[in-house]
Tab-separated table of C-alpha atoms and ligand atoms in Angstrom:
chain	number	residue	atom	x	y	z
A	1	MET	CA	0.010	-0.240	-0.228
A	2	ASP	CA	0.607	3.392	-0.305
A	3	ILE	CA	1.061	6.109	1.546
A	4	ILE	CA	-1.986	7.695	0.035
A	5	GLU	CA	-4.061	4.581	0.502
A	6	TRP	CA	-2.802	4.916	4.041
A	7	ILE	CA	-3.669	8.132	5.021
A	8	GLY	CA	-6.970	7.267	2.944
A	9	ILE	CA	-7.518	4.316	5.515
A	10	ILE	CA	-6.785	6.874	8.482
A	11	VAL	CA	-9.252	9.255	7.563
A	12	LEU	CA	-12.207	6.253	7.039
A	13	CYS	CA	-10.754	5.067	10.655
A	14	TYR	CA	-11.487	8.815	12.010
A	15	PHE	CA	-14.747	9.196	10.446
A	16	GLY	CA	-16.025	5.643	11.463
A	17	TYR	CA	-14.770	6.264	15.325
A	18	LEU	CA	-16.953	9.868	14.423
A	19	PHE	CA	-19.895	7.529	13.073
A	20	ILE	CA	-20.111	5.056	15.936
A	21	LYS	CA	-19.719	7.879	18.993
A	22	GLU	CA	-23.166	9.582	17.298
A	23	CYS	CA	-24.914	6.289	16.898
A	24	LYS	CA	-24.585	5.839	20.317
A	25	VAL	CA	-25.562	9.133	20.914
A	26	ILE	CA	-28.581	8.475	18.451
A	27	ILE	CA	-29.534	5.207	20.357
A	28	PHE	CA	-28.761	5.589	24.114
A	29	GLY	CA	-29.243	9.749	23.995
A	30	ASN	CA	-32.100	10.824	26.207
A	31	PRO	CA	-32.289	14.601	27.325
A	32	ASN	CA	-35.305	13.500	30.466
A	33	VAL	CA	-33.022	14.479	33.518
A	34	GLN	CA	-35.399	12.278	35.895
A	35	GLN	CA	-35.234	8.943	33.403
A	36	LYS	CA	-31.396	9.888	33.798
A	37	TYR	CA	-30.910	11.106	37.409
A	38	GLY	CA	-33.726	9.572	39.479
A	39	LYS	CA	-37.423	11.200	40.051
A	40	GLY	CA	-38.480	14.371	42.240
A	41	CYS	CA	-34.807	15.059	41.903
A	42	TRP	CA	-33.469	18.807	41.755
A	43	ALA	CA	-31.460	20.790	39.421
A	44	LEU	CA	-28.906	23.364	40.486
A	45	VAL	CA	-28.355	26.039	38.452
A	46	THR	CA	-25.716	29.211	38.330
A	47	GLY	CA	-26.392	32.635	36.188
A	48	ALA	CA	-30.110	31.297	35.918
A	49	THR	CA	-31.916	34.461	35.142
A	50	ASP	CA	-30.896	35.237	31.523
A	51	GLY	CA	-29.607	33.904	28.566
A	52	ILE	CA	-28.625	29.741	28.263
A	53	GLY	CA	-29.208	29.688	32.406
A	54	LYS	CA	-33.120	31.151	31.886
A	55	GLY	CA	-33.601	28.160	29.006
A	56	PHE	CA	-32.133	25.805	31.151
A	57	CYS	CA	-34.897	26.372	33.923
A	58	GLN	CA	-37.544	26.320	31.327
A	59	GLU	CA	-36.973	23.247	29.784
A	60	PHE	CA	-36.519	21.717	33.608
A	61	SER	CA	-39.799	23.625	34.563
A	62	ARG	CA	-41.523	21.351	31.500
A	63	GLN	CA	-39.983	18.262	32.407
A	64	GLY	CA	-40.898	18.520	35.861
A	65	VAL	CA	-37.627	19.027	37.671
A	66	ASN	CA	-37.688	20.836	40.961
A	67	VAL	CA	-35.189	23.589	39.997
A	68	CYS	CA	-32.573	25.972	42.057
A	69	ILE	CA	-31.014	28.698	40.447
A	70	VAL	CA	-28.618	30.956	42.112
A	71	ALA	CA	-28.615	34.274	40.870
A	72	ARG	CA	-27.630	38.235	41.890
A	73	ASN	CA	-30.697	39.732	41.390
A	74	LYS	CA	-33.769	38.815	43.563
A	75	SER	CA	-36.350	40.512	41.774
A	76	LYS	CA	-34.996	39.216	38.314
A	77	ALA	CA	-34.638	35.402	40.519
A	78	GLU	CA	-38.677	35.881	41.675
A	79	ASN	CA	-40.318	36.854	37.926
A	80	LEU	CA	-38.212	33.952	36.395
A	81	ILE	CA	-39.593	31.316	39.295
A	82	GLU	CA	-43.427	33.036	38.435
A	83	GLU	CA	-42.490	32.098	34.613
A	84	LEU	CA	-41.455	28.566	35.977
A	85	LYS	CA	-44.714	28.244	37.901
A	86	LYS	CA	-46.735	28.668	35.026
A	87	ILE	CA	-45.003	26.530	32.469
A	88	ASN	CA	-45.185	23.966	35.474
A	89	GLY	CA	-46.441	24.048	38.928
A	90	LYS	CA	-45.646	20.716	39.893
A	91	PRO	CA	-42.160	21.184	40.383
A	92	GLN	CA	-40.962	22.742	43.715
A	93	TYR	CA	-38.262	26.068	43.070
A	94	LYS	CA	-35.647	27.769	45.510
A	95	ILE	CA	-33.831	30.983	44.439
A	96	VAL	CA	-30.315	31.289	46.882
A	97	ILE	CA	-28.959	35.282	46.095
A	98	ALA	CA	-24.889	35.143	45.326
A	99	ASP	CA	-23.459	37.527	42.905
A	100	PHE	CA	-19.948	36.025	41.545
A	101	GLN	CA	-18.356	39.036	41.238
A	102	ASN	CA	-17.610	38.664	44.958
A	103	CYS	CA	-16.600	34.840	45.161
A	104	LEU	CA	-13.252	35.162	46.420
A	105	GLN	CA	-14.555	36.649	49.377
A	106	GLU	CA	-14.578	34.084	52.484
A	107	SER	CA	-17.229	31.587	52.806
A	108	PHE	CA	-18.766	32.260	49.615
A	109	PHE	CA	-19.487	28.853	49.040
A	110	GLN	CA	-20.151	27.242	51.847
A	111	LYS	CA	-22.720	29.686	52.695
A	112	ILE	CA	-24.080	28.447	49.208
A	113	TYR	CA	-23.709	24.946	50.006
A	114	GLN	CA	-25.466	26.073	53.607
A	115	GLU	CA	-28.993	26.513	51.310
A	116	VAL	CA	-28.774	23.436	49.412
A	117	LYS	CA	-27.110	20.713	51.272
A	118	ASP	CA	-30.596	19.087	52.130
A	119	LEU	CA	-31.844	18.949	48.659
A	120	ASP	CA	-31.010	16.242	46.396
A	121	ILE	CA	-29.441	17.919	43.692
A	122	GLY	CA	-29.513	15.510	41.038
A	123	LEU	CA	-27.369	17.739	38.014
A	124	LEU	CA	-25.463	20.851	38.530
A	125	VAL	CA	-25.044	23.575	35.825
A	126	ASN	CA	-22.279	25.808	35.678
A	127	ASN	CA	-23.593	28.684	33.990
A	128	VAL	CA	-22.678	31.480	34.836
A	129	GLY	CA	-20.468	33.639	32.850
A	130	VAL	CA	-19.484	36.835	31.556
A	131	LEU	CA	-17.903	38.432	28.257
A	132	THR	CA	-15.220	41.251	28.008
A	133	VAL	CA	-14.149	41.664	24.192
A	134	GLY	CA	-12.228	44.225	22.342
A	135	GLU	CA	-8.260	44.958	21.953
A	136	PHE	CA	-6.359	43.343	24.530
A	137	HIS	CA	-4.130	46.520	25.685
A	138	LYS	CA	-7.358	48.836	25.536
A	139	THR	CA	-9.500	46.513	28.089
A	140	SER	CA	-10.599	47.538	31.495
A	141	ASP	CA	-8.617	45.573	34.306
A	142	VAL	CA	-11.379	45.470	36.740
A	143	ASP	CA	-13.280	43.944	33.847
A	144	GLN	CA	-10.901	41.624	32.959
A	145	GLN	CA	-10.338	40.897	36.701
A	146	ASN	CA	-13.995	39.482	37.193
A	147	GLN	CA	-14.301	37.927	33.321
A	148	ILE	CA	-11.226	35.480	35.209
A	149	ILE	CA	-12.883	35.434	38.695
A	150	ILE	CA	-16.347	35.134	37.608
A	151	ASN	CA	-15.688	32.489	34.632
A	152	CYS	CA	-13.517	30.334	36.471
A	153	ILE	CA	-14.077	29.938	40.473
A	154	PRO	CA	-17.498	29.095	40.713
A	155	VAL	CA	-17.596	26.257	38.546
A	156	VAL	CA	-14.653	24.949	40.366
A	157	PHE	CA	-15.580	25.487	43.813
A	158	MET	CA	-19.455	24.871	42.789
A	159	THR	CA	-18.288	21.804	41.463
A	160	LYS	CA	-16.038	20.826	44.931
A	161	TYR	CA	-19.085	21.545	46.943
A	162	ILE	CA	-22.027	19.762	45.392
A	163	LEU	CA	-19.732	16.681	43.811
A	164	PRO	CA	-20.213	15.171	47.420
A	165	LEU	CA	-23.970	15.317	47.536
A	166	LEU	CA	-24.131	14.415	43.839
A	167	LYS	CA	-21.566	11.133	44.961
A	168	LYS	CA	-23.926	9.898	47.421
A	169	ARG	CA	-26.837	8.964	44.458
A	170	GLN	CA	-26.613	6.645	42.119
A	171	ARG	CA	-25.760	8.752	39.388
A	172	SER	CA	-25.849	12.639	38.832
A	173	GLY	CA	-24.948	14.904	36.171
A	174	VAL	CA	-22.717	18.388	35.995
A	175	ILE	CA	-22.661	20.440	33.251
A	176	ASN	CA	-19.935	23.030	32.841
A	177	LEU	CA	-20.696	25.829	30.024
A	178	SER	CA	-16.802	25.954	28.353
A	179	SER	CA	-17.509	27.454	24.605
A	180	LEU	CA	-16.313	27.319	21.127
A	181	ALA	CA	-14.130	30.151	21.783
A	182	GLY	CA	-12.335	28.147	24.214
A	183	ARG	CA	-11.094	25.563	21.290
A	184	PHE	CA	-9.204	27.771	18.540
A	185	SER	CA	-7.599	31.075	19.240
A	186	ASN	CA	-9.698	34.024	19.673
A	187	PRO	CA	-8.433	37.841	18.886
A	188	TYR	CA	-10.275	40.082	20.918
A	189	TYR	CA	-11.865	37.472	22.689
A	190	GLN	CA	-8.625	36.518	24.283
A	191	VAL	CA	-9.149	36.549	28.172
A	192	TYR	CA	-12.571	35.226	27.366
A	193	SER	CA	-11.544	32.127	25.317
A	194	ALA	CA	-8.887	31.482	27.994
A	195	THR	CA	-11.209	30.950	30.751
A	196	LYS	CA	-13.346	28.723	28.873
A	197	ALA	CA	-10.621	26.579	27.338
A	198	PHE	CA	-9.908	26.260	31.449
A	199	ASN	CA	-13.672	25.384	31.928
A	200	ASP	CA	-13.508	22.647	29.412
A	201	TYR	CA	-9.852	20.940	30.466
A	202	PHE	CA	-11.406	21.118	34.263
A	203	THR	CA	-14.677	19.435	33.374
A	204	ARG	CA	-12.662	16.692	30.586
A	205	SER	CA	-10.449	15.909	33.336
A	206	LEU	CA	-13.206	15.445	36.347
A	207	GLN	CA	-15.264	13.265	33.590
A	208	ILE	CA	-12.066	10.427	33.610
A	209	GLU	CA	-11.287	11.172	37.512
A	210	VAL	CA	-14.975	10.872	38.973
A	211	GLU	CA	-17.280	7.405	38.794
A	212	ASN	CA	-20.754	7.835	38.459
A	213	VAL	CA	-21.185	11.417	37.670
A	214	ASP	CA	-21.521	12.465	33.938
A	215	PHE	CA	-19.501	15.619	33.591
A	216	LEU	CA	-20.401	17.477	30.175
A	217	SER	CA	-18.191	20.587	28.835
A	218	LEU	CA	-20.362	22.419	26.722
A	219	ARG	CA	-18.959	24.317	24.039
A	220	PRO	CA	-21.511	25.638	21.949
A	221	GLY	CA	-20.954	28.548	19.561
A	222	PHE	CA	-23.422	31.513	19.601
A	223	VAL	CA	-26.163	31.366	21.017
A	224	GLN	CA	-29.272	34.343	20.620
A	225	THR	CA	-28.735	35.528	24.025
A	226	ALA	CA	-27.995	39.273	25.777
A	227	MET	CA	-23.820	38.074	25.335
A	228	VAL	CA	-23.789	38.214	22.319
A	229	LYS	CA	-26.734	41.509	21.688
A	230	ASN	CA	-29.399	38.471	20.969
A	231	GLN	CA	-28.085	38.396	16.924
A	232	THR	CA	-29.550	35.929	14.764
A	233	ASP	CA	-27.982	34.563	11.856
A	234	LEU	CA	-27.313	30.796	10.207
A	235	LEU	CA	-24.983	30.326	12.929
A	236	THR	CA	-26.664	31.448	15.881
A	237	VAL	CA	-28.780	28.814	17.784
A	238	SER	CA	-31.963	29.568	20.235
A	239	THR	CA	-31.346	28.864	24.229
A	240	GLN	CA	-33.958	26.436	23.535
A	241	GLN	CA	-32.006	24.614	21.372
A	242	CYS	CA	-28.875	24.700	22.993
A	243	VAL	CA	-30.188	23.266	26.347
A	244	THR	CA	-32.250	20.274	24.679
A	245	SER	CA	-28.864	19.055	22.354
A	246	ALA	CA	-26.885	19.392	25.737
A	247	LEU	CA	-29.454	17.816	27.437
A	248	PHE	CA	-29.193	15.150	25.060
A	249	GLN	CA	-25.397	13.916	25.096
A	250	LEU	CA	-25.289	14.441	28.632
A	251	GLY	CA	-24.091	10.804	29.862
A	252	ASN	CA	-23.002	9.889	26.581
A	253	LYS	CA	-20.083	12.189	26.059
A	254	GLU	CA	-17.513	14.567	27.529
A	255	ALA	CA	-17.939	17.418	25.606
A	256	THR	CA	-20.172	18.818	22.859
A	257	ALA	CA	-20.951	21.837	21.042
A	258	GLY	CA	-24.216	21.066	21.430
A	259	HIS	CA	-26.576	22.075	18.447
A	260	ILE	CA	-26.038	19.952	15.388
A	261	ILE	CA	-24.824	23.686	13.553
A	262	HIS	CA	-22.423	24.014	16.349
A	263	ARG	CA	-21.028	20.728	15.841
A	264	ILE	CA	-21.057	20.998	12.504
A	265	GLN	CA	-18.818	24.246	13.187
A	266	THR	CA	-16.417	22.555	15.417
A	267	LEU	CA	-15.440	19.815	13.353
A	268	ILE	CA	-14.920	22.068	10.248
A	269	PHE	CA	-12.647	24.006	12.450
A	270	THR	CA	-11.215	21.320	14.090
A	271	LEU	CA	-10.142	20.138	10.305
A	272	VAL	CA	-8.345	23.307	9.178
A	273	GLU	CA	-7.181	23.490	12.971
A	274	GLY	CA	-3.396	24.874	12.636
A	275	LYS	CA	-2.117	27.393	10.552
A	276	LEU	CA	-4.972	27.759	8.264
A	277	MET	CA	-7.499	28.510	11.213
A	278	ASP	CA	-4.611	30.980	12.164
A	279	ILE	CA	-5.609	32.576	9.002
A	280	ILE	CA	-9.064	32.275	9.227
A	281	SER	CA	-9.993	32.432	13.031
A	282	PRO	CA	-8.885	36.633	13.113
A	283	ILE	CA	-10.619	37.227	10.371
A	284	ILE	CA	-13.845	36.098	11.293
A	285	ALA	CA	-13.322	37.568	14.973
A	286	LYS	CA	-12.452	41.262	13.458
A	287	GLN	CA	-15.978	40.955	11.510
A	288	LEU	CA	-17.486	39.537	14.262
A	289	TYR	CA	-15.998	42.592	16.499
A	290	LYS	CA	-16.187	45.420	13.826
A	291	GLN	CA	-20.170	44.244	13.481
A	292	LYS	CA	-20.649	44.723	17.570
A	293	HIS	CA	-18.949	48.037	17.355
B	301	LIG	N1	-24.414	32.893	24.130
B	301	LIG	C1	-23.095	32.595	23.589
B	301	LIG	O1	-23.300	32.699	22.380
B	301	LIG	C2	-22.403	31.680	24.481
B	301	LIG	C3	-21.669	30.878	23.758
B	301	LIG	C4	-20.793	29.661	24.527
B	301	LIG	C5	-20.814	30.053	25.658
B	301	LIG	N2	-21.421	30.522	26.291
B	301	LIG	C6	-21.402	30.592	27.949
B	301	LIG	O2	-22.597	30.223	28.432
B	301	LIG	C7	-23.168	31.097	30.127
B	301	LIG	C8	-23.855	31.584	29.680
B	301	LIG	O3	-23.943	32.388	28.532
B	301	LIG	P1	-25.058	33.478	28.241
B	301	LIG	O4	-24.994	34.077	26.937
B	301	LIG	O5	-26.667	32.733	28.838
B	301	LIG	O6	-24.693	34.925	29.206
B	301	LIG	P2	-26.386	36.171	29.633
B	301	LIG	O7	-27.194	36.165	28.551
B	301	LIG	O8	-25.473	36.956	29.533
B	301	LIG	O9	-26.707	35.385	31.094
B	301	LIG	C9	-25.519	35.417	31.738
B	301	LIG	C10	-26.205	34.471	33.303
B	301	LIG	O10	-25.392	35.225	34.370
B	301	LIG	C11	-26.040	35.804	35.435
B	301	LIG	N3	-24.690	36.628	36.073
B	301	LIG	C12	-23.743	37.386	35.456
B	301	LIG	N4	-22.728	38.024	36.044
B	301	LIG	C13	-23.040	37.063	37.468
B	301	LIG	C14	-22.721	37.245	38.609
B	301	LIG	N5	-21.944	38.253	38.818
B	301	LIG	N6	-23.291	36.736	39.869
B	301	LIG	C15	-24.683	35.391	39.831
B	301	LIG	N7	-25.025	35.942	37.835
B	301	LIG	C16	-24.312	36.467	37.133
B	301	LIG	C17	-26.427	36.956	34.449
B	301	LIG	O11	-27.348	37.532	35.402
B	301	LIG	P3	-28.250	38.766	35.608
B	301	LIG	O12	-29.940	38.127	35.296
B	301	LIG	O13	-28.332	39.199	36.994
B	301	LIG	O14	-27.601	39.789	34.247
B	301	LIG	C18	-27.221	36.132	33.443
B	301	LIG	O15	-28.386	35.388	34.188
B	301	LIG	C19	-21.602	31.616	30.084
B	301	LIG	O16	-20.454	31.201	30.620
B	301	LIG	C20	-20.752	31.844	28.154
B	301	LIG	O17	-19.747	32.092	28.875
B	301	LIG	C21	-22.753	31.411	25.935
């Protein structure tokens, strides 16, 4: 066999492997949280009052899962609970007020733990995150500092404090919000990208380390939320599309871009990763940056 044939076989094997992985998800995938983690379990969501976090809460409510939200804005949280009760009045709902900007303060996570320790938490969604975008040397120190703190510290310590509760159960899950931006270099989104890569490596490492807990690193592309100025285009999915596709894959994969559009986008980016991606990525990022400023 010559070298071309060998390359052909390797490429075929790679696609065969991806195909088998997909078949596994299609056959065994199930978005129903209670079927996965038990009837009457709770889902705890951080940054729940808007965007993707709110999308998770709405889906949990539709499924009849009890929802505990960790949010900084009390009235926004109360309004969300009213909204969820209209979707489904049967589940229980709980609010924990916490501003993750202050999460370096002593006992911050212990206080949250004290409020939730008696709940049968089957699923933790570490969703809270912020975005600072701009030419690096012009960005504000405070914004960058907050971005690193809010995007990295809660995901580690919420997981650390809630994990003993999750491990007590037969099976449970953790979804951590990474991003497509955490997989490739992103000018103007430099620090954001780095924090999202942090989330991704942290989650995938725990998936190997911890037994009986399904860890999922969720790495979507653009999702229509305030973070991306509610943009709508071919590559932007709704929060519901993002959330249901993630729940479908939870337990069958350690990482996913979620919706099929973002998975195809990720596959294409991965195939051209390296030098070509280093050329394409700044062009896309510059375009996006100009559109939004
Ligand atoms: N949207 C996208 O295209 C996209 C793509 C990939 C990954 N992600 C990731 O998905 C996650 C959610 O993003 P999103 O687009 O849904 O953002 P979003 O619409 O801006 O919502 C962010 C949520 O986090 C809350 N939050 C922000 N700072 C907080 C703090 N200091 N303490 C407590 N809560 C705080 C907000 O609370 P308030 O309601 O009080 O403002 C809001 O509920 C983030 O981790 C983000 O990196 C987003």
